[in-house]
Short mmCIF file of C-alpha atoms in Angstrom, two decimals:
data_model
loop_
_atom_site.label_atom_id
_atom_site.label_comp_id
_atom_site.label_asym_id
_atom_site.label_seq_id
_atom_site.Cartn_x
_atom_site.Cartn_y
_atom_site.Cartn_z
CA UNK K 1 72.39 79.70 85.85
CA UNK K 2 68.83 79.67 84.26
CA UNK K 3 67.84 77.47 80.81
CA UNK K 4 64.83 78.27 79.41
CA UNK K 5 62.96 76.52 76.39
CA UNK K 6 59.97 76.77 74.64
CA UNK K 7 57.96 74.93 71.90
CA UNK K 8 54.32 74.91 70.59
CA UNK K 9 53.05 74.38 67.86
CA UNK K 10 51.69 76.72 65.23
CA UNK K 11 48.98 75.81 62.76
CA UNK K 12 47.29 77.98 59.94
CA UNK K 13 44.15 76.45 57.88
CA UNK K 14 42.14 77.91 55.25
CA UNK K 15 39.09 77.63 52.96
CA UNK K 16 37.83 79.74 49.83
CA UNK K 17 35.09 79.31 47.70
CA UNK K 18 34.83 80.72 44.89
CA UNK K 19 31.38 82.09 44.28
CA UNK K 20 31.39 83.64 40.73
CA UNK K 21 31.54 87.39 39.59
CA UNK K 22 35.40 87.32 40.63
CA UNK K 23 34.25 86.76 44.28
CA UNK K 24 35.57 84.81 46.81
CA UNK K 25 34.11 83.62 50.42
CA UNK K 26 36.86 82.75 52.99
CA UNK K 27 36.80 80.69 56.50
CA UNK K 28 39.96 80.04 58.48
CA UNK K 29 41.43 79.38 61.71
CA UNK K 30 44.71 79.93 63.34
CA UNK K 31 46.75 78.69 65.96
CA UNK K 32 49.72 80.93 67.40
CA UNK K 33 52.57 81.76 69.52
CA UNK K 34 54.85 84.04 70.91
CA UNK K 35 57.54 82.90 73.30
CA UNK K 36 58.62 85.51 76.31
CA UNK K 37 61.83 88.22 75.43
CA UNK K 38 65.04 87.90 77.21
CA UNK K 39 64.13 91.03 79.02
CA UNK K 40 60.20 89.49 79.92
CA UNK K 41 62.18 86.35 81.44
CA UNK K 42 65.60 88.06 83.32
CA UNK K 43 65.61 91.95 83.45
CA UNK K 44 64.00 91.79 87.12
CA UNK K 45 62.05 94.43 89.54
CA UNK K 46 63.76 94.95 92.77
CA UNK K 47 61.98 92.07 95.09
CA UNK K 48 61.40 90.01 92.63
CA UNK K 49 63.68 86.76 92.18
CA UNK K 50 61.69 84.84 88.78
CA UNK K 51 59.77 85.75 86.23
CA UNK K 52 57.48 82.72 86.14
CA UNK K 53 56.10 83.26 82.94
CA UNK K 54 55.30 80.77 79.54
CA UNK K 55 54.95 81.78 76.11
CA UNK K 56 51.70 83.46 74.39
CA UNK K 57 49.36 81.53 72.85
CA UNK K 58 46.06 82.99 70.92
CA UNK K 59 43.45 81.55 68.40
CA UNK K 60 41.62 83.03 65.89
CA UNK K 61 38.70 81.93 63.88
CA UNK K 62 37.96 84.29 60.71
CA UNK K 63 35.37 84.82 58.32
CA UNK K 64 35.41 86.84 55.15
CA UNK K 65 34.25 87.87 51.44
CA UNK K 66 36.37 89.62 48.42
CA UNK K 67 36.68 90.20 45.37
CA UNK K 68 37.37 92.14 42.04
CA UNK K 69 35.37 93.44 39.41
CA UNK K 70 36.49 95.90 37.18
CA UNK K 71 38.34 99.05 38.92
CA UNK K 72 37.26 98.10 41.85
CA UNK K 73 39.06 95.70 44.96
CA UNK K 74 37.48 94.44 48.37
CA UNK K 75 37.49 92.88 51.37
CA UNK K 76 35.40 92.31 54.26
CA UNK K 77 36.16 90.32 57.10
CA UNK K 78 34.54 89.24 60.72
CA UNK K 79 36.79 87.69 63.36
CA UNK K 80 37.13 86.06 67.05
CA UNK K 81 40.32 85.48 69.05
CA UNK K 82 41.13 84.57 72.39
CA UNK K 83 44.68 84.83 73.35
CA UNK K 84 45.92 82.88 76.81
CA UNK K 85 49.39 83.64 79.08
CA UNK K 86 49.20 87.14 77.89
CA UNK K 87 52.50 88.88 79.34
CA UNK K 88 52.44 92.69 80.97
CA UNK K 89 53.67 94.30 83.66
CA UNK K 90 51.97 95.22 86.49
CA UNK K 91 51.74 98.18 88.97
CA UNK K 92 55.22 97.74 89.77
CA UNK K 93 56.53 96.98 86.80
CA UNK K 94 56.83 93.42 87.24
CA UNK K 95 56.25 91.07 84.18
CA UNK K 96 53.36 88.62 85.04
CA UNK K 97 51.86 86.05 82.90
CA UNK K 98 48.64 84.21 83.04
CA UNK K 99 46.17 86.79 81.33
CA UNK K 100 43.78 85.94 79.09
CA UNK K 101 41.73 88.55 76.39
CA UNK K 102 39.76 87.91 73.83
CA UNK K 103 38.81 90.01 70.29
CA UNK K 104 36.12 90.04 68.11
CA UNK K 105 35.44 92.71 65.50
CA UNK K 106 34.81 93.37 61.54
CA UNK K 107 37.57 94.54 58.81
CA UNK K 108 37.19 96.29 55.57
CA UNK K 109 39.20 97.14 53.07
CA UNK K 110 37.95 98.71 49.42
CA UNK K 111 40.05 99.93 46.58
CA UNK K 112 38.48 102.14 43.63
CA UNK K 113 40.91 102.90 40.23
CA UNK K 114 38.73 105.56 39.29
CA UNK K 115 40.82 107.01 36.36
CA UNK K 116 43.53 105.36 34.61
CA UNK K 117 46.20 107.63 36.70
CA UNK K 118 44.76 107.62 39.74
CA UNK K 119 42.82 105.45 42.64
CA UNK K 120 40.62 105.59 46.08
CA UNK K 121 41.37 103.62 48.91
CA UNK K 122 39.72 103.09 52.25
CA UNK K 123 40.11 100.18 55.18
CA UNK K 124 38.71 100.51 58.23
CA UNK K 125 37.86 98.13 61.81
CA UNK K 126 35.71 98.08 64.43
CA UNK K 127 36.70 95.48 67.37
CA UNK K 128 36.91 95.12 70.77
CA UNK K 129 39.73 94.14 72.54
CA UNK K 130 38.96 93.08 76.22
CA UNK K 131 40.77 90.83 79.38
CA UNK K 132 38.93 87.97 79.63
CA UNK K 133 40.30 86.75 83.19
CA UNK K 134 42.33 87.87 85.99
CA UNK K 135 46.08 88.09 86.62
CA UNK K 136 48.12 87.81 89.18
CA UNK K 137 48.95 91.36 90.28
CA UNK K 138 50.81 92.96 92.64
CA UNK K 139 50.59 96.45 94.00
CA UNK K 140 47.16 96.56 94.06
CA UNK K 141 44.36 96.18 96.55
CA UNK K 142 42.66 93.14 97.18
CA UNK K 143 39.37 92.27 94.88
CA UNK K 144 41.02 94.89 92.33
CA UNK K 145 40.81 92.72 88.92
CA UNK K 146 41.20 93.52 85.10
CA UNK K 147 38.73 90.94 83.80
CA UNK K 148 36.45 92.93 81.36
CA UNK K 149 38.55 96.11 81.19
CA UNK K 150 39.15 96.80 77.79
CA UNK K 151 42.92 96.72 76.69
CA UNK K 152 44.36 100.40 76.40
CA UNK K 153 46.71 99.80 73.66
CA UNK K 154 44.18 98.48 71.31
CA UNK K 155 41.67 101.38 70.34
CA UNK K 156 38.26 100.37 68.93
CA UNK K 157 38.02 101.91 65.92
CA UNK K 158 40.27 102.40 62.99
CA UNK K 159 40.06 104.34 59.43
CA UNK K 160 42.09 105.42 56.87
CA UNK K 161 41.52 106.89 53.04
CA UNK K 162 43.97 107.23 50.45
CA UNK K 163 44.36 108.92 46.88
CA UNK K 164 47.37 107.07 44.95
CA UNK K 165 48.68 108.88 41.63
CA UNK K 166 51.59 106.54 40.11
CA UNK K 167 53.82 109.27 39.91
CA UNK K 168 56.56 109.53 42.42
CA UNK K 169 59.05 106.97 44.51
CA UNK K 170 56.18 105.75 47.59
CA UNK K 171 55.45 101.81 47.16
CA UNK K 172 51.93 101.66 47.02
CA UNK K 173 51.63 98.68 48.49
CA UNK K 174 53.11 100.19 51.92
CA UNK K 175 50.63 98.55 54.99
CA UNK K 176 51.43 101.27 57.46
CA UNK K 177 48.23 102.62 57.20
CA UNK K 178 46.07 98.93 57.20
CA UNK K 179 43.91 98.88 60.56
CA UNK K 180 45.26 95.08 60.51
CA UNK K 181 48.75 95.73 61.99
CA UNK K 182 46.63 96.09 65.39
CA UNK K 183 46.08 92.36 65.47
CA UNK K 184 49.62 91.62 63.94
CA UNK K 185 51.06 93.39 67.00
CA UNK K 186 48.85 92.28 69.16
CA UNK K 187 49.88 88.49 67.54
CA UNK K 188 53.01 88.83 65.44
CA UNK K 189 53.40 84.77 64.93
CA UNK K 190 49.71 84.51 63.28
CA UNK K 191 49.51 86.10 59.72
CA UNK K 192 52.21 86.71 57.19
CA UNK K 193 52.39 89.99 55.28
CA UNK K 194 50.00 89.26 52.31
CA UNK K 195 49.43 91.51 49.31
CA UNK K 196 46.83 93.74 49.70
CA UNK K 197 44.08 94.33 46.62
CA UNK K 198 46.01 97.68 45.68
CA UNK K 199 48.83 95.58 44.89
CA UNK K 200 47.16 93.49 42.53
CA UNK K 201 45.06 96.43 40.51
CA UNK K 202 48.53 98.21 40.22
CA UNK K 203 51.49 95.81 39.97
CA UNK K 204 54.65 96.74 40.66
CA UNK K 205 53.88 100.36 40.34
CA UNK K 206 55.24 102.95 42.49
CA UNK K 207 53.03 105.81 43.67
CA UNK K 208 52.48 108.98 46.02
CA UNK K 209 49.70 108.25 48.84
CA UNK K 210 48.21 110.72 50.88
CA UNK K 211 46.62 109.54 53.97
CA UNK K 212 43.64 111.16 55.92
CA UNK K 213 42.68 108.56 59.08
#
């Protein structure tokens, strides 16, 4: 029999200033982490008798400025993050520990209530997502390393507009289209869903939203 534990701990701060004109500048840093799935830690490749791996860990520093004024809702945002013990598999499918990335990029996010019925959104991101280290693979020739590579899963850019009539049964607050899920799934322990500006220039309303990315 195998008992595994794991514990770290997780830390969020934050600081706004507000500057005037309904504008806001935020700074704030973030400690995370995600501990290996059963399946990481005991569903193993033939030859392979542990999965020696620990739990995620990743920090983030972030820099931003929003605000309101009259119809119209923004954000813009500038980030670093360096995440350690990153788990994947390898060549042979074997899950291996011990990576390291990091992840820098800019965020924006503007909302436009153009008519009384109607609004314009748009968010975009431009980042990139790179190893920042070696692993310990297997299956591969000697000297072969990832450091540098950039991570396939994460694409660089990200955009998305959408026209919202409050008309029909769609939430119009729903974030499937919000270039920021990248970093939540690339670190699901760091931020908490927050409300984004749509859902403070329409409360509560329900809408249709068409999305062209």
């Amino acid at each position: 029999d195998r008992e595994d534990d794991f514990s770290e701990p997780a830390l969020n701060l934050g600081l706004v200033q507000e500057i005037g004109g309904g504008q806001e500048l935020v700074l704030s840093y973030a400690h995370g982490f995600r501990p290996p799935q059963s399946a990481e830690l005991y569903r193993l490749q033939a030859g392979q008798l542990v999965a020696d791996i620990d739990a995620e860990q990743v920090d983030s520093i972030e820099a931003g400025w929003r605000g309101t004024r009259e119809a119209i809702s923004w954000q813009l945002g500038a980030y670093y993050m360096r995440k350690e013990n990153i788990i994947f598999q390898d060549a042979e499918r074997r899950n291996v520990g011990d990576a390291r990335s990091r992840h820098q990029g800019v965020e924006y996010s503007v909302d436009w209530r153009f008519a009384p019925q109607w609004a314009l959104a748009a968010d975009g991101t431009y980042a990139l997502h790179r190893y920042d280290g070696d692993a310990p693979l297997q299956g591969l020739a000697p000297g072969t390393g990832i450091d540098g590579n950039d991570m396939d899963t994460a694409p660089r850019a990200m955009a998305s507009v959408r026209l919202r009539w409050p008309s029909c049964s769609v939430p119009i607050c729903s974030r499937r289209h919000r270039p920021r899920l990248l970093r939540r799934f690339l670190i699901p322990s760091l931020r908490p869903p927050v409300a984004s500006p749509a859902c403070r220039i329409f409360p509560r309303r329900r809408s249709t939203a068409c999305s062209f990315s």
